[in-house]
Amino acid sequence: MYKIQYIIFKIFRSILLLLPEKLRFKMAETLGNIGYRVIKKRRLIALANLKLAFPNKSNKEIEKIAKESYRIMAKSFLSTLWFDDYLKTKVNLMDFQRVLRAKDKGKGVAIALIHMGNMEATLKAAENCEVVTVAKKQRNPYIDKFITDAREKLNIILLKKSKQTSRELREKLEEKCVLALFSDHRDKGANVVFFGEETVSPTGIVNTALKYDMPLIIGYNIMNKDNTCTTYFTEELDLVRTGSFKHDVMENTQLLMNNIEHIITNYPDQWMWFHDRWKLYKKIIKEKNGRK
């Protein structure tokens, strides 16, 4: 079954690459529009998340942001099928000297990534220096190998989550590497306030930055109207260091989320709103059932 899936994937990719890039992105926008209409659960989550984050915006404004977010995410996912070519001509790195300056301190660099714009395109930074990241292993081994091989061509070391991940990551960190982890979605970690609502955030990047005394920088991407994209890197965050490691992880995770909130507020249509960040879907269902 996995092999059949992979063959279908390869055929689809081959056909897609025969089309002009502009048409591919038009197809992606159409898929985003269809996804918004058809996948009801994710649409409800996106709208609920936006209402929580921007209570002063009208329903019309919120729906407009949600639809554009879907289109951008669809273009982001689809463009990974011709990523080598896309990265060569369509991605602009801004403020990357901030990463290089931090790296010159000789302690490695921790980069917190955000699910924004053409988020995978942030990895173009690996052309300038080797980047280590961690991801889940795909169920389909053939597709998993395709993704791994593609990342290795980009000078990226992709560690798969497993029992050996901690040891492998520790070895890389001791080499003073550049570590990049997506850090904005809900995961086990620290209790934080995000857009005024309590939630949970992963602490991996903050924990690592503190433990290895690494500079912490945020990297995020914006998809432009012409389907090019721009990756930005913030100044190094001024981390709290009190000597209490547990306290510092909690405080700096909140600091990180405050900065991420500010970035998302500036570019609301670029973020992945259909992720159930605040666990609102159960509340939506309860409210709907209560009105019946």
PDB file of C-alpha atoms in Angstrom:
ATOM      1  CA  MET A   1       0.000   0.000   0.000  1.00  0.00           C
ATOM      2  CA  TYR A   2       2.818   2.442   0.893  1.00  0.00           C
ATOM      3  CA  LYS A   3       4.525   1.744  -2.424  1.00  0.00           C
ATOM      4  CA  ILE A   4       1.286   2.369  -4.345  1.00  0.00           C
ATOM      5  CA  GLN A   5       0.813   5.650  -2.457  1.00  0.00           C
ATOM      6  CA  TYR A   6       4.348   6.685  -3.350  1.00  0.00           C
ATOM      7  CA  ILE A   7       3.862   5.841  -7.041  1.00  0.00           C
ATOM      8  CA  ILE A   8       0.679   7.954  -7.098  1.00  0.00           C
ATOM      9  CA  PHE A   9       2.577  10.757  -5.376  1.00  0.00           C
ATOM     10  CA  LYS A  10       5.402  10.611  -7.939  1.00  0.00           C
ATOM     11  CA  ILE A  11       2.964  10.596 -10.857  1.00  0.00           C
ATOM     12  CA  PHE A  12       1.082  13.589  -9.442  1.00  0.00           C
ATOM     13  CA  ARG A  13       4.351  15.453  -8.880  1.00  0.00           C
ATOM     14  CA  SER A  14       5.588  14.701 -12.410  1.00  0.00           C
ATOM     15  CA  ILE A  15       2.352  15.962 -13.967  1.00  0.00           C
ATOM     16  CA  LEU A  16       2.344  19.042 -11.747  1.00  0.00           C
ATOM     17  CA  LEU A  17       5.894  19.972 -12.772  1.00  0.00           C
ATOM     18  CA  LEU A  18       4.871  19.968 -16.433  1.00  0.00           C
ATOM     19  CA  LEU A  19       2.664  22.993 -15.726  1.00  0.00           C
ATOM     20  CA  PRO A  20       3.865  26.607 -15.517  1.00  0.00           C
ATOM     21  CA  GLU A  21       4.614  27.635 -11.948  1.00  0.00           C
ATOM     22  CA  LYS A  22       1.973  30.370 -12.028  1.00  0.00           C
ATOM     23  CA  LEU A  23      -0.677  27.757 -12.846  1.00  0.00           C
ATOM     24  CA  ARG A  24       0.557  25.496 -10.051  1.00  0.00           C
ATOM     25  CA  PHE A  25       0.010  28.289  -7.541  1.00  0.00           C
ATOM     26  CA  LYS A  26      -3.452  28.955  -8.996  1.00  0.00           C
ATOM     27  CA  MET A  27      -4.235  25.283  -8.408  1.00  0.00           C
ATOM     28  CA  ALA A  28      -2.939  25.601  -4.841  1.00  0.00           C
ATOM     29  CA  GLU A  29      -5.201  28.597  -4.208  1.00  0.00           C
ATOM     30  CA  THR A  30      -8.155  26.606  -5.525  1.00  0.00           C
ATOM     31  CA  LEU A  31      -7.253  23.712  -3.226  1.00  0.00           C
ATOM     32  CA  GLY A  32      -7.078  26.166  -0.319  1.00  0.00           C
ATOM     33  CA  ASN A  33     -10.541  27.503  -1.141  1.00  0.00           C
ATOM     34  CA  ILE A  34     -11.935  23.968  -1.395  1.00  0.00           C
ATOM     35  CA  GLY A  35     -10.275  22.971   1.874  1.00  0.00           C
ATOM     36  CA  TYR A  36     -11.835  25.951   3.636  1.00  0.00           C
ATOM     37  CA  ARG A  37     -15.329  25.038   2.423  1.00  0.00           C
ATOM     38  CA  VAL A  38     -15.177  21.247   2.656  1.00  0.00           C
ATOM     39  CA  ILE A  39     -13.240  20.506   5.876  1.00  0.00           C
ATOM     40  CA  LYS A  40     -15.788  21.887   8.317  1.00  0.00           C
ATOM     41  CA  LYS A  41     -13.912  21.054  11.526  1.00  0.00           C
ATOM     42  CA  ARG A  42     -10.785  22.962  10.508  1.00  0.00           C
ATOM     43  CA  ARG A  43     -12.852  25.901   9.240  1.00  0.00           C
ATOM     44  CA  LEU A  44     -14.661  26.170  12.577  1.00  0.00           C
ATOM     45  CA  ILE A  45     -11.351  25.987  14.447  1.00  0.00           C
ATOM     46  CA  ALA A  46      -9.780  28.692  12.277  1.00  0.00           C
ATOM     47  CA  LEU A  47     -12.719  31.058  12.745  1.00  0.00           C
ATOM     48  CA  ALA A  48     -12.888  30.413  16.498  1.00  0.00           C
ATOM     49  CA  ASN A  49      -9.131  30.990  16.867  1.00  0.00           C
ATOM     50  CA  LEU A  50      -9.371  34.266  14.970  1.00  0.00           C
ATOM     51  CA  LYS A  51     -12.316  35.474  17.040  1.00  0.00           C
ATOM     52  CA  LEU A  52     -10.326  34.738  20.196  1.00  0.00           C
ATOM     53  CA  ALA A  53      -7.190  36.480  18.897  1.00  0.00           C
ATOM     54  CA  PHE A  54      -8.964  39.494  17.372  1.00  0.00           C
ATOM     55  CA  PRO A  55     -12.225  40.086  19.265  1.00  0.00           C
ATOM     56  CA  ASN A  56     -12.594  43.568  17.777  1.00  0.00           C
ATOM     57  CA  LYS A  57     -12.588  42.387  14.166  1.00  0.00           C
ATOM     58  CA  SER A  58     -15.891  41.834  12.361  1.00  0.00           C
ATOM     59  CA  ASN A  59     -17.006  38.408  11.177  1.00  0.00           C
ATOM     60  CA  LYS A  60     -16.354  39.548   7.603  1.00  0.00           C
ATOM     61  CA  GLU A  61     -12.768  40.545   8.438  1.00  0.00           C
ATOM     62  CA  ILE A  62     -12.177  37.275  10.285  1.00  0.00           C
ATOM     63  CA  GLU A  63     -13.509  35.181   7.419  1.00  0.00           C
ATOM     64  CA  LYS A  64     -11.338  37.079   4.936  1.00  0.00           C
ATOM     65  CA  ILE A  65      -8.212  36.405   7.024  1.00  0.00           C
ATOM     66  CA  ALA A  66      -9.128  32.721   7.415  1.00  0.00           C
ATOM     67  CA  LYS A  67      -9.631  32.211   3.680  1.00  0.00           C
ATOM     68  CA  GLU A  68      -6.357  33.896   2.792  1.00  0.00           C
ATOM     69  CA  SER A  69      -4.553  31.818   5.424  1.00  0.00           C
ATOM     70  CA  TYR A  70      -5.891  28.648   3.789  1.00  0.00           C
ATOM     71  CA  ARG A  71      -4.696  29.786   0.363  1.00  0.00           C
ATOM     72  CA  ILE A  72      -1.230  30.648   1.665  1.00  0.00           C
ATOM     73  CA  MET A  73      -0.897  27.327   3.495  1.00  0.00           C
ATOM     74  CA  ALA A  74      -1.977  25.430   0.361  1.00  0.00           C
ATOM     75  CA  LYS A  75       0.638  27.258  -1.729  1.00  0.00           C
ATOM     76  CA  SER A  76       3.247  26.582   0.938  1.00  0.00           C
ATOM     77  CA  PHE A  77       2.555  22.841   1.028  1.00  0.00           C
ATOM     78  CA  LEU A  78       2.319  22.401  -2.735  1.00  0.00           C
ATOM     79  CA  SER A  79       5.500  24.344  -3.510  1.00  0.00           C
ATOM     80  CA  THR A  80       7.545  21.807  -1.526  1.00  0.00           C
ATOM     81  CA  LEU A  81       7.106  19.505  -4.542  1.00  0.00           C
ATOM     82  CA  TRP A  82       9.484  21.711  -6.564  1.00  0.00           C
ATOM     83  CA  PHE A  83      11.375  23.145  -3.638  1.00  0.00           C
ATOM     84  CA  ASP A  84      14.868  23.070  -5.131  1.00  0.00           C
ATOM     85  CA  ASP A  85      13.876  25.403  -7.964  1.00  0.00           C
ATOM     86  CA  TYR A  86      11.656  27.551  -5.762  1.00  0.00           C
ATOM     87  CA  LEU A  87      14.389  28.235  -3.230  1.00  0.00           C
ATOM     88  CA  LYS A  88      16.847  29.321  -5.928  1.00  0.00           C
ATOM     89  CA  THR A  89      14.759  32.199  -7.267  1.00  0.00           C
ATOM     90  CA  LYS A  90      11.737  32.918  -5.087  1.00  0.00           C
ATOM     91  CA  VAL A  91      13.055  33.282  -1.521  1.00  0.00           C
ATOM     92  CA  ASN A  92      14.638  36.391  -0.045  1.00  0.00           C
ATOM     93  CA  LEU A  93      16.480  36.200   3.274  1.00  0.00           C
ATOM     94  CA  MET A  94      16.220  39.365   5.346  1.00  0.00           C
ATOM     95  CA  ASP A  95      18.338  40.148   8.402  1.00  0.00           C
ATOM     96  CA  PHE A  96      20.233  36.848   8.156  1.00  0.00           C
ATOM     97  CA  GLN A  97      23.338  38.664   9.359  1.00  0.00           C
ATOM     98  CA  ARG A  98      21.701  38.534  12.805  1.00  0.00           C
ATOM     99  CA  VAL A  99      21.995  34.750  12.724  1.00  0.00           C
ATOM    100  CA  LEU A 100      25.598  34.912  11.520  1.00  0.00           C
ATOM    101  CA  ARG A 101      26.528  37.423  14.255  1.00  0.00           C
ATOM    102  CA  ALA A 102      24.993  35.164  16.868  1.00  0.00           C
ATOM    103  CA  LYS A 103      26.830  32.170  15.404  1.00  0.00           C
ATOM    104  CA  ASP A 104      30.131  34.046  15.644  1.00  0.00           C
ATOM    105  CA  LYS A 105      29.806  33.911  19.428  1.00  0.00           C
ATOM    106  CA  GLY A 106      30.805  30.261  19.126  1.00  0.00           C
ATOM    107  CA  LYS A 107      27.887  28.809  21.084  1.00  0.00           C
ATOM    108  CA  GLY A 108      25.610  27.747  18.244  1.00  0.00           C
ATOM    109  CA  VAL A 109      22.242  29.393  17.549  1.00  0.00           C
ATOM    110  CA  ALA A 110      18.695  28.427  18.490  1.00  0.00           C
ATOM    111  CA  ILE A 111      16.043  29.550  15.987  1.00  0.00           C
ATOM    112  CA  ALA A 112      12.344  29.403  16.900  1.00  0.00           C
ATOM    113  CA  LEU A 113      10.329  28.940  13.699  1.00  0.00           C
ATOM    114  CA  ILE A 114       6.692  29.965  13.151  1.00  0.00           C
ATOM    115  CA  HIS A 115       4.044  28.278  10.969  1.00  0.00           C
ATOM    116  CA  MET A 116       3.713  31.334   8.753  1.00  0.00           C
ATOM    117  CA  GLY A 117       3.803  32.018   5.022  1.00  0.00           C
ATOM    118  CA  ASN A 118       5.873  29.545   3.032  1.00  0.00           C
ATOM    119  CA  MET A 119       7.271  28.284   6.305  1.00  0.00           C
ATOM    120  CA  GLU A 120       9.533  25.587   4.858  1.00  0.00           C
ATOM    121  CA  ALA A 121      11.297  28.254   2.780  1.00  0.00           C
ATOM    122  CA  THR A 122      12.913  29.537   5.974  1.00  0.00           C
ATOM    123  CA  LEU A 123      15.247  26.581   5.562  1.00  0.00           C
ATOM    124  CA  LYS A 124      16.957  28.444   2.717  1.00  0.00           C
ATOM    125  CA  ALA A 125      19.144  29.770   5.521  1.00  0.00           C
ATOM    126  CA  ALA A 126      20.848  26.365   5.430  1.00  0.00           C
ATOM    127  CA  GLU A 127      22.633  27.455   2.253  1.00  0.00           C
ATOM    128  CA  ASN A 128      24.759  29.690   4.462  1.00  0.00           C
ATOM    129  CA  CYS A 129      25.343  27.282   7.342  1.00  0.00           C
ATOM    130  CA  GLU A 130      24.364  23.758   8.296  1.00  0.00           C
ATOM    131  CA  VAL A 131      21.012  23.634  10.095  1.00  0.00           C
ATOM    132  CA  VAL A 132      19.691  20.875  12.356  1.00  0.00           C
ATOM    133  CA  THR A 133      15.967  20.333  12.814  1.00  0.00           C
ATOM    134  CA  VAL A 134      13.679  17.646  14.240  1.00  0.00           C
ATOM    135  CA  ALA A 135      10.529  16.215  12.646  1.00  0.00           C
ATOM    136  CA  LYS A 136       8.184  13.265  12.951  1.00  0.00           C
ATOM    137  CA  LYS A 137       8.902  10.295  10.750  1.00  0.00           C
ATOM    138  CA  GLN A 138       6.310   9.889   7.974  1.00  0.00           C
ATOM    139  CA  ARG A 139       4.292   6.678   8.075  1.00  0.00           C
ATOM    140  CA  ASN A 140       5.061   5.999   4.431  1.00  0.00           C
ATOM    141  CA  PRO A 141       8.789   5.075   4.344  1.00  0.00           C
ATOM    142  CA  TYR A 142       9.145   5.995   0.659  1.00  0.00           C
ATOM    143  CA  ILE A 143       7.740   9.500   1.154  1.00  0.00           C
ATOM    144  CA  ASP A 144       9.771   9.833   4.343  1.00  0.00           C
ATOM    145  CA  LYS A 145      12.954   9.078   2.381  1.00  0.00           C
ATOM    146  CA  PHE A 146      11.931  11.555  -0.342  1.00  0.00           C
ATOM    147  CA  ILE A 147      11.555  14.325   2.274  1.00  0.00           C
ATOM    148  CA  THR A 148      14.788  13.405   4.062  1.00  0.00           C
ATOM    149  CA  ASP A 149      16.830  13.322   0.837  1.00  0.00           C
ATOM    150  CA  ALA A 150      15.382  16.681  -0.254  1.00  0.00           C
ATOM    151  CA  ARG A 151      16.340  18.290   3.062  1.00  0.00           C
ATOM    152  CA  GLU A 152      19.864  16.868   2.966  1.00  0.00           C
ATOM    153  CA  LYS A 153      20.384  18.538  -0.430  1.00  0.00           C
ATOM    154  CA  LEU A 154      19.617  21.835   1.312  1.00  0.00           C
ATOM    155  CA  ASN A 155      22.390  21.317   3.886  1.00  0.00           C
ATOM    156  CA  ILE A 156      19.820  20.378   6.536  1.00  0.00           C
ATOM    157  CA  ILE A 157      20.270  17.586   9.053  1.00  0.00           C
ATOM    158  CA  LEU A 158      16.771  16.212   9.680  1.00  0.00           C
ATOM    159  CA  LEU A 159      16.567  14.200  12.897  1.00  0.00           C
ATOM    160  CA  LYS A 160      13.521  11.948  13.191  1.00  0.00           C
ATOM    161  CA  LYS A 161      11.735  11.760  16.525  1.00  0.00           C
ATOM    162  CA  SER A 162      12.658   8.490  18.212  1.00  0.00           C
ATOM    163  CA  LYS A 163      14.288   7.118  21.348  1.00  0.00           C
ATOM    164  CA  GLN A 164      17.662   8.098  19.902  1.00  0.00           C
ATOM    165  CA  THR A 165      16.707  11.695  19.073  1.00  0.00           C
ATOM    166  CA  SER A 166      17.876  13.174  22.378  1.00  0.00           C
ATOM    167  CA  ARG A 167      21.314  11.595  22.040  1.00  0.00           C
ATOM    168  CA  GLU A 168      21.656  12.574  18.361  1.00  0.00           C
ATOM    169  CA  LEU A 169      20.570  16.134  19.093  1.00  0.00           C
ATOM    170  CA  ARG A 170      22.941  16.406  22.054  1.00  0.00           C
ATOM    171  CA  GLU A 171      25.856  15.402  19.819  1.00  0.00           C
ATOM    172  CA  LYS A 172      24.950  18.093  17.292  1.00  0.00           C
ATOM    173  CA  LEU A 173      24.499  20.742  19.981  1.00  0.00           C
ATOM    174  CA  GLU A 174      27.959  19.986  21.329  1.00  0.00           C
ATOM    175  CA  GLU A 175      29.243  20.836  17.822  1.00  0.00           C
ATOM    176  CA  LYS A 176      27.745  24.361  18.235  1.00  0.00           C
ATOM    177  CA  CYS A 177      25.189  23.873  15.476  1.00  0.00           C
ATOM    178  CA  VAL A 178      22.304  26.051  14.297  1.00  0.00           C
ATOM    179  CA  LEU A 179      19.145  24.418  15.646  1.00  0.00           C
ATOM    180  CA  ALA A 180      15.765  25.368  14.131  1.00  0.00           C
ATOM    181  CA  LEU A 181      12.483  24.138  15.652  1.00  0.00           C
ATOM    182  CA  PHE A 182       8.874  25.125  15.034  1.00  0.00           C
ATOM    183  CA  SER A 183       7.786  26.590  18.358  1.00  0.00           C
ATOM    184  CA  ASP A 184       4.359  28.203  17.973  1.00  0.00           C
ATOM    185  CA  HIS A 185       1.891  25.301  18.000  1.00  0.00           C
ATOM    186  CA  ARG A 186       0.338  23.560  20.977  1.00  0.00           C
ATOM    187  CA  ASP A 187       2.486  20.845  22.528  1.00  0.00           C
ATOM    188  CA  LYS A 188       3.529  19.590  25.938  1.00  0.00           C
ATOM    189  CA  GLY A 189       5.569  22.180  27.757  1.00  0.00           C
ATOM    190  CA  ALA A 190       4.841  25.396  29.644  1.00  0.00           C
ATOM    191  CA  ASN A 191       1.568  27.087  30.498  1.00  0.00           C
ATOM    192  CA  VAL A 192       1.509  30.477  28.770  1.00  0.00           C
ATOM    193  CA  VAL A 193      -0.881  33.269  27.868  1.00  0.00           C
ATOM    194  CA  PHE A 194      -1.196  33.630  24.093  1.00  0.00           C
ATOM    195  CA  PHE A 195      -3.522  36.281  22.633  1.00  0.00           C
ATOM    196  CA  GLY A 196      -4.961  36.764  26.109  1.00  0.00           C
ATOM    197  CA  GLU A 197      -5.914  33.113  26.594  1.00  0.00           C
ATOM    198  CA  GLU A 198      -4.140  30.432  28.629  1.00  0.00           C
ATOM    199  CA  THR A 199      -2.684  27.561  26.615  1.00  0.00           C
ATOM    200  CA  VAL A 200       0.354  25.266  26.465  1.00  0.00           C
ATOM    201  CA  SER A 201       3.507  25.830  24.423  1.00  0.00           C
ATOM    202  CA  PRO A 202       6.497  23.622  23.611  1.00  0.00           C
ATOM    203  CA  THR A 203       9.654  24.481  25.529  1.00  0.00           C
ATOM    204  CA  GLY A 204      12.218  22.628  23.419  1.00  0.00           C
ATOM    205  CA  ILE A 205      13.924  25.603  21.785  1.00  0.00           C
ATOM    206  CA  VAL A 206      13.973  27.667  24.999  1.00  0.00           C
ATOM    207  CA  ASN A 207      15.177  24.735  27.068  1.00  0.00           C
ATOM    208  CA  THR A 208      18.020  24.138  24.602  1.00  0.00           C
ATOM    209  CA  ALA A 209      18.995  27.810  24.376  1.00  0.00           C
ATOM    210  CA  LEU A 210      19.269  28.041  28.158  1.00  0.00           C
ATOM    211  CA  LYS A 211      21.003  24.715  28.686  1.00  0.00           C
ATOM    212  CA  TYR A 212      23.668  25.336  26.037  1.00  0.00           C
ATOM    213  CA  ASP A 213      23.829  29.123  26.509  1.00  0.00           C
ATOM    214  CA  MET A 214      22.807  29.674  22.887  1.00  0.00           C
ATOM    215  CA  PRO A 215      21.449  32.931  21.428  1.00  0.00           C
ATOM    216  CA  LEU A 216      17.712  32.606  20.660  1.00  0.00           C
ATOM    217  CA  ILE A 217      16.315  34.175  17.482  1.00  0.00           C
ATOM    218  CA  ILE A 218      12.886  33.938  15.827  1.00  0.00           C
ATOM    219  CA  GLY A 219      12.657  33.060  12.131  1.00  0.00           C
ATOM    220  CA  TYR A 220       9.432  33.513  10.148  1.00  0.00           C
ATOM    221  CA  ASN A 221       8.294  33.706   6.550  1.00  0.00           C
ATOM    222  CA  ILE A 222       5.858  35.907   4.620  1.00  0.00           C
ATOM    223  CA  MET A 223       4.320  34.798   1.314  1.00  0.00           C
ATOM    224  CA  ASN A 224       4.103  37.703  -1.124  1.00  0.00           C
ATOM    225  CA  LYS A 225       1.348  38.361  -3.659  1.00  0.00           C
ATOM    226  CA  ASP A 226       3.605  37.316  -6.557  1.00  0.00           C
ATOM    227  CA  ASN A 227       4.241  33.946  -4.829  1.00  0.00           C
ATOM    228  CA  THR A 228       7.782  34.852  -3.861  1.00  0.00           C
ATOM    229  CA  CYS A 229       8.422  34.901  -0.135  1.00  0.00           C
ATOM    230  CA  THR A 230      10.580  36.698   2.388  1.00  0.00           C
ATOM    231  CA  THR A 231      12.162  35.155   5.470  1.00  0.00           C
ATOM    232  CA  TYR A 232      12.875  37.410   8.439  1.00  0.00           C
ATOM    233  CA  PHE A 233      15.064  36.896  11.496  1.00  0.00           C
ATOM    234  CA  THR A 234      14.589  38.912  14.658  1.00  0.00           C
ATOM    235  CA  GLU A 235      17.234  40.334  16.925  1.00  0.00           C
ATOM    236  CA  GLU A 236      18.487  37.964  19.605  1.00  0.00           C
ATOM    237  CA  LEU A 237      15.934  37.705  22.424  1.00  0.00           C
ATOM    238  CA  ASP A 238      17.049  39.021  25.801  1.00  0.00           C
ATOM    239  CA  LEU A 239      16.507  35.858  27.824  1.00  0.00           C
ATOM    240  CA  VAL A 240      15.784  35.869  31.557  1.00  0.00           C
ATOM    241  CA  ARG A 241      18.482  34.042  33.519  1.00  0.00           C
ATOM    242  CA  THR A 242      17.844  33.892  37.253  1.00  0.00           C
ATOM    243  CA  GLY A 243      19.711  30.689  38.048  1.00  0.00           C
ATOM    244  CA  SER A 244      16.485  28.705  38.485  1.00  0.00           C
ATOM    245  CA  PHE A 245      16.348  26.619  35.303  1.00  0.00           C
ATOM    246  CA  LYS A 246      12.686  25.604  35.613  1.00  0.00           C
ATOM    247  CA  HIS A 247      11.616  29.187  36.309  1.00  0.00           C
ATOM    248  CA  ASP A 248      13.709  30.519  33.436  1.00  0.00           C
ATOM    249  CA  VAL A 249      12.220  28.020  30.974  1.00  0.00           C
ATOM    250  CA  MET A 250       8.709  29.123  31.947  1.00  0.00           C
ATOM    251  CA  GLU A 251       9.516  32.852  31.818  1.00  0.00           C
ATOM    252  CA  ASN A 252      11.369  32.684  28.510  1.00  0.00           C
ATOM    253  CA  THR A 253       8.718  30.522  26.851  1.00  0.00           C
ATOM    254  CA  GLN A 254       6.232  33.263  27.702  1.00  0.00           C
ATOM    255  CA  LEU A 255       8.678  35.855  26.380  1.00  0.00           C
ATOM    256  CA  LEU A 256       8.994  33.885  23.141  1.00  0.00           C
ATOM    257  CA  MET A 257       5.225  33.590  22.749  1.00  0.00           C
ATOM    258  CA  ASN A 258       4.798  37.326  23.378  1.00  0.00           C
ATOM    259  CA  ASN A 259       7.154  38.017  20.479  1.00  0.00           C
ATOM    260  CA  ILE A 260       5.440  35.455  18.251  1.00  0.00           C
ATOM    261  CA  GLU A 261       2.050  36.995  19.068  1.00  0.00           C
ATOM    262  CA  HIS A 262       3.351  40.403  17.999  1.00  0.00           C
ATOM    263  CA  ILE A 263       4.600  39.007  14.674  1.00  0.00           C
ATOM    264  CA  ILE A 264       1.320  37.203  13.955  1.00  0.00           C
ATOM    265  CA  THR A 265      -0.643  40.349  14.790  1.00  0.00           C
ATOM    266  CA  ASN A 266       1.321  42.220  12.121  1.00  0.00           C
ATOM    267  CA  TYR A 267       0.661  39.504   9.503  1.00  0.00           C
ATOM    268  CA  PRO A 268      -2.560  37.754  10.605  1.00  0.00           C
ATOM    269  CA  ASP A 269      -3.393  36.163   7.250  1.00  0.00           C
ATOM    270  CA  GLN A 270       0.005  34.430   7.106  1.00  0.00           C
ATOM    271  CA  TRP A 271      -0.406  32.162  10.171  1.00  0.00           C
ATOM    272  CA  MET A 272      -1.828  28.626  10.228  1.00  0.00           C
ATOM    273  CA  TRP A 273      -5.106  29.333  12.015  1.00  0.00           C
ATOM    274  CA  PHE A 274      -6.730  25.920  11.504  1.00  0.00           C
ATOM    275  CA  HIS A 275      -4.495  24.303  14.149  1.00  0.00           C
ATOM    276  CA  ASP A 276      -6.515  23.822  17.376  1.00  0.00           C
ATOM    277  CA  ARG A 277      -4.136  26.038  19.369  1.00  0.00           C
ATOM    278  CA  TRP A 278      -6.455  26.687  22.325  1.00  0.00           C
ATOM    279  CA  LYS A 279      -8.455  23.411  22.216  1.00  0.00           C
ATOM    280  CA  LEU A 280     -11.589  25.290  21.171  1.00  0.00           C
ATOM    281  CA  TYR A 281     -13.190  22.601  19.012  1.00  0.00           C
ATOM    282  CA  LYS A 282     -14.690  20.710  21.953  1.00  0.00           C
ATOM    283  CA  LYS A 283     -16.215  23.963  23.191  1.00  0.00           C
ATOM    284  CA  ILE A 284     -17.657  24.657  19.732  1.00  0.00           C
ATOM    285  CA  ILE A 285     -19.319  21.228  19.641  1.00  0.00           C
ATOM    286  CA  LYS A 286     -20.703  21.609  23.172  1.00  0.00           C
ATOM    287  CA  GLU A 287     -22.186  24.992  22.301  1.00  0.00           C
ATOM    288  CA  LYS A 288     -23.762  23.623  19.123  1.00  0.00           C
ATOM    289  CA  ASN A 289     -25.233  20.639  20.980  1.00  0.00           C
ATOM    290  CA  GLY A 290     -26.491  22.936  23.716  1.00  0.00           C
ATOM    291  CA  ARG A 291     -28.443  25.004  21.213  1.00  0.00           C
ATOM    292  CA  LYS A 292     -30.243  21.970  19.779  1.00  0.00           C
TER     293      LYS A 292
END
